[in-house]
C-alpha cells in the first residue's frame, strides 16, 4: 500500500480516536518511477456540467488547435485545459480570435478572478460566523443566571422533576437573548461548553437554537469559520496547505512597519522543518472587508474557551477541531472535507473541481504574471524556494507563461534580424522589408533600455559568459566589441535617464563600493557622457532635442535597477 494511502487511512482512524495520531514518512532519497503531474491552477479547471453547442464546440477546437502548435505533445493536454476553461467564461469565437498576448492576459485574469471569488466567499462565511459568535457573547452578557446557577436549577438531583421542568420552561424555552444566554451557560456549567454526542434534554436545546453546530458556534468557532480562515490565509500568502493548517496560536508579531504584521506558519518539512514567515497588511486591501491578520485575531478570541480545556500542545495550535468528544488540531482530511462543503454552499464555486492544494500554484502564477517581465524571481521569493527551477517547474511554467516565452523568442528573433541586416546594403529589400519598416525595426532592436544594443548577446566574448548562452554582464557593455550605439529618439532618451541615475549614485557608490564603482559603472558613466555629447551635434541633434523632451516626461516614473 502506498504511504500516502496508508496515512489517509490512519488519519481517518485517528479522527475517530481509535488509534494515536502518527504519520509515516517515505525513505529519504527514494524516487518514484512515475512522472507525477503538477497540481493544476484554477485557470485550468472546467465544470463537468459545461456543455457547448455545436458551433461553439467547433470554435473551441479551432482555438485549441491554434495554441497547441506552440507546444510538444507532453504540454498539449495542459494547453487544452486552459483553453477549455477560458471558453467556459468567454465565447469560444472570441477566444479563437485572441492574439497570443491577449490570450495570456485573459488566462491570467481568469486565474486571478477565481482566486478572488474563493476569497470573497471565504470572507463572507467567516464574517457570518463571527457575527453568529458575537451574538452568543451578547446573549451570555444578558443571561439572568450563571453557569453554576443553571446547573443547580436544571440538573440538581435533589430538585423534583416538575420543578426542574418549570425552571427549564422559564429560563431557556424562549427566544430572547436572555434565554439563549441561559442555555449557553447551562452548556458551559454542565458539559464544559461541549455537548457533542449528548442527547436527552440537550437534544431539545440544540434543536431550539438551530442544531448542534449552530448552538456550539455561539461559544466556539464554527467549522466553516475555521475553513474560511484557512482559505483566506492560503490565498493571501500562497503558502502550502500543511504549514498554514499547522500554524501556531502565537503566529502574529509586530513588524518594523506599523501597518503590517509578521505571520508565522508551521514548520516546512521540505525546508528541513524550518519556520516560514510572511508579512501581511493589518487593514483589508481594496475590495476586501477583512484582512487575514484581522481574521486571525478574531479567531483567536473565538476559540479561547476551547484552549482553556485543550491539552498543552493542542492549545498552542491556531486551528482547532471540536466536533469529536475531545479537542484536537484540525487534520488534513477534516480540512479537505470542510473545504468541499464550503464550495458546495457557493453557486459560483460548486461546479469547479477545486482542491485547497490548487491555491498555491494559482497564487504564484498570479504573482509572476503581475510582474511586467513575467520573471520567476518574485514568485520564487514568496514561495521561499532556493532554486528558481523549483518554482518554475512545479508551479509557474504553465501554458500562458510558456506563451510569454514564445513571444519573447519571436520578438528577439525579429529584432535581432534587423540588427544583423542593418549594415548589409539591400538586405532589407531582399527580405521583403520596406526601408520604413527596416528603420522602425532597427530602432526597436537597438533599444535596450540603457541606450545601447548588442550585436550578439550569445557571443560569449565577456569573461564569465559562454558562447550560445545569453550574456549577463551588463556592466561590461561600455568596452564590449558587441556593443552598438544607435542615435534614435528612444535610445537617446534611455541614455539620458541612465546617465542621470549614474550621476545621482556616484557620491554614495564611491564611498560604499569604490572598487566596484570604478571597474563596473564609472566606464558606463564616461560612455554615456561622451555619447550624449556627440548625439547633441550633427545629424542626431534633432533626435537629441526630441529625446530631451521625452526624458523630461518620463523622469517622474523612471524606475532604475540597483547597481550593487
XYZ file of C-alpha atoms in Angstrom:
564
model
C 0.000 0.000 0.000
C 1.328 3.472 -0.832
C 2.477 5.574 2.121
C 0.033 8.356 1.181
C -2.916 5.961 1.189
C -1.777 4.441 4.475
C -1.522 7.892 6.050
C -5.037 8.698 4.830
C -6.460 5.538 6.369
C -4.567 6.048 9.626
C -5.691 9.703 9.882
C -9.327 8.628 9.495
C -8.891 6.162 12.348
C -7.116 8.806 14.436
C -10.018 11.228 13.866
C -12.261 8.643 15.499
C -9.793 8.312 18.399
C -9.307 4.612 17.635
C -5.542 4.913 17.206
C -2.940 7.560 18.106
C -2.206 10.232 15.501
C 1.055 9.370 13.723
C 2.337 9.928 10.211
C 4.515 7.618 8.127
C 7.402 9.054 6.121
C 8.968 7.719 2.955
C 12.584 6.619 2.657
C 14.860 9.585 2.071
C 16.296 9.596 -1.431
C 13.757 7.134 -2.800
C 12.391 8.139 -6.207
C 9.141 7.255 -7.854
C 9.362 5.690 -11.295
C 6.177 7.510 -12.311
C 6.165 11.089 -13.552
C 3.643 12.981 -11.475
C 1.523 15.755 -12.915
C 1.791 19.181 -11.342
C -1.199 20.402 -9.390
C -3.368 22.451 -11.742
C -4.021 26.136 -11.366
C -7.556 27.449 -11.011
C -7.483 28.699 -14.608
C -7.234 25.096 -15.827
C -10.449 23.908 -14.205
C -13.670 23.359 -16.112
C -17.063 22.399 -14.805
C -18.190 18.898 -15.665
C -21.616 20.420 -16.402
C -20.320 22.771 -19.094
C -21.738 21.801 -22.480
C -21.058 23.704 -25.698
C -23.338 23.984 -28.695
C -22.027 22.522 -31.962
C -20.895 25.897 -33.312
C -19.118 26.771 -30.065
C -17.519 23.338 -29.970
C -16.053 23.979 -33.418
C -14.663 27.325 -32.276
C -13.224 25.632 -29.183
C -11.486 23.065 -31.339
C -10.061 25.796 -33.548
C -8.826 27.811 -30.560
C -7.208 24.715 -29.062
C -5.515 23.882 -32.355
C -4.245 27.460 -32.648
C -2.489 27.361 -29.289
C -1.360 23.735 -29.437
C 1.056 24.421 -32.288
C 3.427 26.088 -29.823
C 3.746 23.018 -27.587
C 5.020 19.489 -27.833
C 2.781 16.522 -27.123
C 3.546 16.437 -23.396
C 2.323 20.037 -22.937
C -0.701 19.978 -25.245
C -3.037 18.430 -22.670
C -2.365 21.274 -20.243
C -2.898 23.840 -23.028
C -6.272 22.257 -23.820
C -7.272 22.529 -20.155
C -6.582 26.262 -20.138
C -8.481 26.817 -23.390
C -11.460 24.733 -22.245
C -11.683 26.722 -19.012
C -11.390 30.029 -20.850
C -14.087 29.046 -23.352
C -16.458 28.401 -20.451
C -16.036 32.038 -19.418
C -15.721 33.752 -22.815
C -17.382 32.983 -26.140
C -15.197 30.386 -27.908
C -15.201 32.532 -31.063
C -13.695 35.401 -29.068
C -11.062 33.095 -27.588
C -10.139 31.898 -31.058
C -9.699 35.492 -32.251
C -7.368 36.487 -29.403
C -3.749 37.267 -30.153
C -1.170 35.393 -28.094
C -0.593 38.447 -25.923
C -4.334 38.869 -25.326
C -4.716 35.144 -24.630
C -2.037 35.321 -21.922
C -3.839 38.296 -20.358
C -7.226 36.527 -20.370
C -5.856 33.340 -18.797
C -4.080 35.357 -16.101
C -7.300 37.312 -15.481
C -9.345 34.103 -15.150
C -6.832 32.742 -12.644
C -6.872 35.961 -10.579
C -10.688 36.211 -10.717
C -11.137 32.683 -9.421
C -8.713 33.297 -6.571
C -10.674 36.423 -5.693
C -14.005 34.558 -5.902
C -12.806 31.906 -3.433
C -11.516 34.568 -1.054
C -14.729 36.575 -1.317
C -16.816 33.521 -0.398
C -14.472 32.583 2.453
C -14.597 36.138 3.805
C -18.395 36.096 3.636
C -18.538 32.818 5.576
C -16.076 33.964 8.211
C -17.880 37.248 8.849
C -21.225 35.418 9.061
C -19.992 33.017 11.728
C -18.066 35.721 13.568
C -21.310 37.695 13.819
C -23.076 34.497 14.992
C -20.420 34.023 17.705
C -20.752 37.670 18.738
C -24.484 37.120 19.154
C -23.683 34.301 21.567
C -21.356 36.554 23.573
C -24.066 39.207 23.734
C -26.531 36.591 24.927
C -24.131 35.423 27.648
C -23.798 39.012 28.819
C -27.601 39.214 29.092
C -28.131 35.846 30.771
C -30.069 36.000 34.026
C -28.209 33.132 35.687
C -24.593 31.973 35.886
C -23.403 28.513 34.697
C -23.369 27.254 38.290
C -26.901 28.541 38.942
C -28.221 26.980 35.716
C -26.767 23.591 36.668
C -28.279 23.907 40.115
C -31.748 24.860 38.830
C -31.958 22.349 35.968
C -29.614 19.486 36.887
C -29.577 19.189 40.659
C -30.963 15.705 41.533
C -32.450 16.952 44.794
C -34.925 19.074 42.870
C -38.093 17.404 41.694
C -38.680 16.676 38.005
C -41.597 19.107 37.915
C -39.518 21.883 39.494
C -36.686 21.347 37.024
C -39.212 21.319 34.160
C -40.706 24.635 35.315
C -37.232 26.132 35.598
C -36.398 24.911 32.115
C -39.568 26.495 30.666
C -38.922 29.738 32.485
C -35.187 30.059 31.813
C -34.355 28.571 28.408
C -37.514 27.880 26.425
C -37.954 31.365 24.970
C -36.244 33.055 22.021
C -34.736 36.097 23.714
C -31.028 36.785 24.262
C -31.606 36.033 27.931
C -32.967 32.554 27.123
C -30.066 31.861 24.733
C -27.560 33.096 27.309
C -29.039 30.819 29.955
C -28.946 27.849 27.586
C -25.288 28.523 26.808
C -24.457 28.871 30.486
C -26.110 25.514 31.135
C -23.935 24.036 28.398
C -20.832 25.593 29.957
C -21.671 24.636 33.531
C -22.778 21.062 32.876
C -20.619 20.000 29.943
C -17.773 22.482 29.701
C -19.377 24.005 26.622
C -19.277 20.819 24.523
C -22.489 18.808 24.105
C -21.341 16.743 21.109
C -22.866 13.291 21.287
C -25.074 14.245 24.242
C -28.798 13.663 23.828
C -31.636 13.950 26.352
C -32.844 17.482 27.003
C -29.737 18.834 25.283
C -31.174 17.474 22.048
C -34.160 19.795 22.505
C -31.913 22.775 23.304
C -29.854 22.105 20.177
C -32.983 21.881 18.033
C -34.343 25.078 19.564
C -31.215 27.051 18.582
C -30.606 25.741 15.065
C -28.959 22.380 15.674
C -25.790 21.101 17.299
C -23.294 23.043 15.156
C -25.190 26.330 15.305
C -25.566 26.078 19.104
C -21.881 25.366 19.630
C -20.949 28.197 17.256
C -22.315 30.665 19.821
C -19.433 29.577 22.068
C -16.695 28.366 19.699
C -15.671 28.905 16.048
C -17.996 27.132 13.641
C -16.232 24.630 11.368
C -16.965 26.938 8.437
C -15.227 29.822 10.200
C -12.204 27.569 10.609
C -12.045 26.509 6.965
C -12.751 30.092 5.870
C -9.772 31.398 7.846
C -7.574 28.613 6.440
C -8.668 29.542 2.915
C -8.149 33.286 3.390
C -4.591 32.721 4.629
C -3.839 30.338 1.755
C -4.973 32.928 -0.796
C -3.329 35.928 0.860
C 0.066 34.255 1.304
C 0.417 31.476 -1.265
C 1.741 29.200 1.497
C 1.165 25.463 1.208
C -1.780 23.813 2.919
C 0.147 21.985 5.629
C 2.178 24.884 7.020
C -0.971 27.020 7.235
C -3.013 24.260 8.865
C -0.263 23.753 11.470
C 0.151 27.440 12.321
C 0.890 28.164 15.988
C -1.534 30.200 18.062
C 1.161 32.826 18.661
C 1.531 33.409 14.931
C 1.352 37.215 14.880
C 4.013 39.664 15.939
C 4.799 43.280 15.187
C 6.985 44.263 12.265
C 9.038 47.388 11.657
C 6.171 48.658 9.522
C 3.250 49.643 11.807
C 0.799 48.815 9.000
C 1.932 45.194 8.706
C 2.415 42.203 10.991
C 4.734 39.217 10.685
C 2.819 35.942 10.379
C 4.481 32.636 11.308
C 3.403 29.342 9.753
C 4.014 25.738 10.699
C 7.358 24.009 10.126
C 8.051 23.244 6.473
C 9.247 19.644 6.104
C 10.863 20.115 2.686
C 12.845 23.067 4.033
C 14.351 20.981 6.850
C 11.491 21.785 9.262
C 12.199 25.488 9.043
C 9.683 28.031 10.345
C 8.177 30.006 7.472
C 7.231 33.670 7.959
C 5.394 36.265 5.906
C 4.437 39.915 6.340
C 0.778 40.832 5.855
C -1.163 44.118 5.980
C -3.255 44.728 9.079
C -6.053 46.541 7.291
C -8.159 44.993 4.487
C -6.931 45.565 0.953
C -9.178 47.294 -1.637
C -12.242 45.184 -2.342
C -11.973 43.219 0.919
C -13.856 43.650 4.190
C -11.439 41.611 6.272
C -7.671 41.149 6.268
C -6.031 37.821 7.099
C -4.473 39.433 10.185
C -7.874 40.612 11.438
C -9.408 37.191 10.776
C -6.640 35.500 12.785
C -7.187 37.911 15.681
C -10.951 37.274 15.636
C -10.417 33.506 15.523
C -8.021 33.603 18.478
C -10.737 35.246 20.572
C -13.494 32.939 19.297
C -11.525 29.812 20.198
C -10.336 30.951 23.645
C -12.807 28.746 25.584
C -11.618 25.598 23.857
C -7.972 26.414 24.523
C -8.602 26.530 28.271
C -9.589 22.856 28.306
C -7.403 21.520 25.466
C -4.122 19.804 26.264
C -0.966 21.920 26.100
C 0.229 21.053 22.581
C -3.211 21.347 21.015
C -3.942 24.624 22.796
C -0.869 26.123 21.103
C -2.249 25.425 17.615
C -4.257 28.085 15.803
C -6.764 25.784 14.084
C -8.861 23.542 16.337
C -11.466 20.859 15.713
C -14.150 20.398 18.390
C -16.507 18.014 16.639
C -15.135 14.986 18.450
C -15.554 14.430 22.173
C -12.067 15.817 22.512
C -10.422 18.995 21.194
C -7.751 18.302 18.570
C -5.851 20.171 15.897
C -7.695 20.065 12.598
C -6.425 17.230 10.403
C -5.638 17.348 6.704
C -8.636 15.221 5.782
C -11.085 17.086 8.015
C -9.933 20.365 6.491
C -10.297 18.915 2.998
C -13.836 17.678 3.685
C -14.855 21.040 5.140
C -13.425 22.780 2.093
C -15.628 20.612 -0.159
C -18.704 21.623 1.869
C -17.621 25.252 1.633
C -17.507 25.007 -2.175
C -20.926 23.370 -2.360
C -22.550 26.245 -0.473
C -21.463 28.838 -3.058
C -23.020 28.691 -6.519
C -20.028 30.293 -8.286
C -17.680 27.611 -6.927
C -19.664 24.397 -6.531
C -19.273 23.113 -10.097
C -15.499 23.519 -10.242
C -13.284 20.618 -9.060
C -11.222 22.887 -6.772
C -8.904 21.491 -4.129
C -7.104 23.534 -1.470
C -3.743 22.479 -2.930
C -4.620 24.254 -6.205
C -4.477 27.649 -4.491
C -0.688 27.811 -4.103
C 0.218 27.334 -7.802
C -2.563 29.759 -8.743
C -1.273 32.391 -6.325
C 2.335 32.044 -7.535
C 1.154 32.249 -11.153
C -0.754 35.414 -10.290
C 2.362 36.955 -8.747
C 4.555 36.042 -11.712
C 2.122 37.465 -14.266
C 1.776 40.695 -12.298
C 5.493 41.220 -12.923
C 5.918 43.290 -16.130
C 8.701 40.951 -17.272
C 6.799 37.798 -16.143
C 10.001 36.707 -14.390
C 10.142 33.948 -11.791
C 12.018 35.909 -9.119
C 9.010 37.381 -7.288
C 7.155 34.073 -7.167
C 10.358 32.298 -6.080
C 10.840 34.716 -3.171
C 7.249 34.300 -1.980
C 7.431 30.508 -2.325
C 10.684 30.520 -0.309
C 12.419 28.306 -2.869
C 16.196 28.141 -3.093
C 16.110 27.438 -6.832
C 14.017 29.282 -9.390
C 13.665 25.984 -11.257
C 11.654 24.632 -8.311
C 9.197 27.500 -8.645
C 9.046 27.311 -12.418
C 8.919 23.566 -12.987
C 6.463 22.823 -10.173
C 4.249 25.910 -10.125
C 4.538 28.692 -12.714
C 5.799 27.302 -16.029
C 2.271 26.750 -17.271
C 0.723 27.300 -20.684
C 0.304 31.083 -20.552
C 3.783 31.558 -19.038
C 5.275 29.476 -21.838
C 3.364 31.575 -24.367
C 5.082 34.668 -22.946
C 8.423 32.976 -23.542
C 7.335 32.061 -27.078
C 6.517 35.701 -27.734
C 9.841 36.846 -26.320
C 11.765 34.422 -28.523
C 9.839 35.535 -31.598
C 10.402 39.203 -30.756
C 14.095 38.642 -30.147
C 14.442 36.823 -33.465
C 12.652 39.624 -35.300
C 14.724 42.394 -33.732
C 17.998 40.534 -33.913
C 17.434 40.061 -37.635
C 17.086 43.824 -38.038
C 20.433 44.458 -36.302
C 22.173 41.829 -38.430
C 20.919 43.218 -41.762
C 21.319 46.913 -40.860
C 24.871 47.119 -42.178
C 24.231 44.992 -45.296
C 23.195 47.122 -48.231
C 19.970 45.986 -49.853
C 19.405 43.161 -47.325
C 16.062 44.543 -46.114
C 14.655 44.776 -49.642
C 15.779 41.242 -50.450
C 13.907 40.014 -47.355
C 10.757 41.859 -48.437
C 11.058 44.564 -45.761
C 10.423 48.168 -46.801
C 13.006 50.852 -45.843
C 10.478 52.412 -43.433
C 9.778 49.064 -41.731
C 13.501 48.316 -41.557
C 14.197 51.667 -39.913
C 11.417 51.146 -37.354
C 12.611 47.607 -36.611
C 16.187 48.779 -36.210
C 15.104 51.487 -33.773
C 13.291 48.891 -31.660
C 16.105 46.373 -31.887
C 18.748 48.870 -30.891
C 16.849 49.876 -27.764
C 17.963 48.055 -24.627
C 16.558 50.489 -22.088
C 20.052 51.828 -21.412
C 20.734 53.334 -24.841
C 22.739 50.529 -26.433
C 22.245 47.388 -28.474
C 24.169 44.123 -28.509
C 25.043 42.709 -31.897
C 25.220 39.191 -30.484
C 24.225 38.677 -26.820
C 25.192 34.987 -27.117
C 28.707 35.540 -28.489
C 30.360 34.646 -25.187
C 33.019 37.344 -25.529
C 32.875 38.565 -21.928
C 34.663 36.774 -19.064
C 32.267 34.514 -17.178
C 29.949 34.026 -20.174
C 29.750 31.111 -22.607
C 29.067 31.070 -26.298
C 25.449 30.149 -27.016
C 24.166 31.448 -23.665
C 22.727 34.914 -23.031
C 25.263 37.377 -21.668
C 24.582 38.677 -18.148
C 27.499 41.138 -17.989
C 25.537 44.364 -18.372
C 28.301 46.210 -16.519
C 30.815 45.252 -19.243
C 28.914 46.827 -22.160
C 30.987 50.059 -22.456
C 34.154 48.243 -23.553
C 32.496 45.287 -25.304
C 33.141 44.736 -29.010
C 29.475 43.710 -29.456
C 28.164 46.988 -28.050
C 26.400 49.224 -30.591
C 25.173 52.811 -30.116
C 22.212 53.990 -32.207
C 21.021 57.588 -32.198
C 17.255 57.079 -32.171
C 14.962 59.220 -30.007
C 14.087 56.305 -27.720
C 17.717 55.216 -27.348
C 18.946 58.712 -26.538
C 16.086 59.124 -24.023
C 17.144 55.922 -22.268
C 20.769 57.048 -22.201
C 19.891 60.494 -20.778
C 17.925 58.955 -17.909
C 20.535 56.285 -17.181
C 23.336 58.867 -17.150
C 21.365 60.993 -14.664
C 20.816 57.931 -12.473
C 24.533 57.046 -12.503
C 25.453 60.615 -11.533
C 22.936 60.543 -8.658
C 24.568 57.366 -7.312
C 28.195 58.352 -7.835
C 28.907 60.021 -4.476
C 27.411 57.221 -2.372
C 28.858 54.460 -4.555
C 32.432 55.788 -4.378
C 32.215 55.568 -0.585
C 30.338 52.297 -0.164
C 31.637 50.338 -3.193
C 34.698 52.217 -4.511
C 36.303 49.326 -6.389
C 33.079 48.036 -7.958
C 32.066 51.573 -8.957
C 35.381 52.229 -10.664
C 35.502 48.966 -12.588
C 31.809 48.488 -13.416
C 29.845 51.732 -13.567
C 32.361 54.562 -14.000
C 33.103 53.345 -17.575
C 29.358 53.398 -18.207
C 29.105 56.984 -16.998
C 32.032 58.023 -19.197
C 30.493 56.293 -22.227
C 27.118 57.957 -21.620
C 28.652 61.434 -21.284
C 30.703 61.079 -24.481
C 27.849 59.533 -26.470
C 25.319 62.194 -25.416
C 27.779 64.966 -26.292
C 28.099 63.504 -29.795
C 24.356 62.888 -30.168
C 23.738 66.580 -29.397
C 25.610 67.560 -32.591
C 25.359 66.829 -36.296
C 22.722 64.575 -37.833
C 21.394 63.391 -34.472
C 20.896 66.889 -32.988
C 17.188 66.890 -33.825
C 16.719 63.443 -32.259
C 18.639 64.645 -29.183
C 16.243 67.579 -28.680
C 13.217 65.298 -29.000
C 14.825 62.825 -26.595
C 15.439 65.592 -24.036
C 11.704 66.456 -24.065
C 10.761 62.785 -23.821
C 13.161 62.257 -20.897
C 11.550 65.189 -19.068
C 8.168 63.485 -19.454
C 9.418 60.060 -18.378
C 11.582 61.200 -15.449
C 8.839 61.089 -12.741
C 8.093 57.418 -13.487
C 11.634 56.254 -14.278
C 12.486 53.140 -12.235
C 16.195 52.196 -12.463
C 17.704 48.921 -11.263
C 20.056 48.545 -8.303
C 23.728 48.891 -9.209
C 25.060 46.712 -6.395
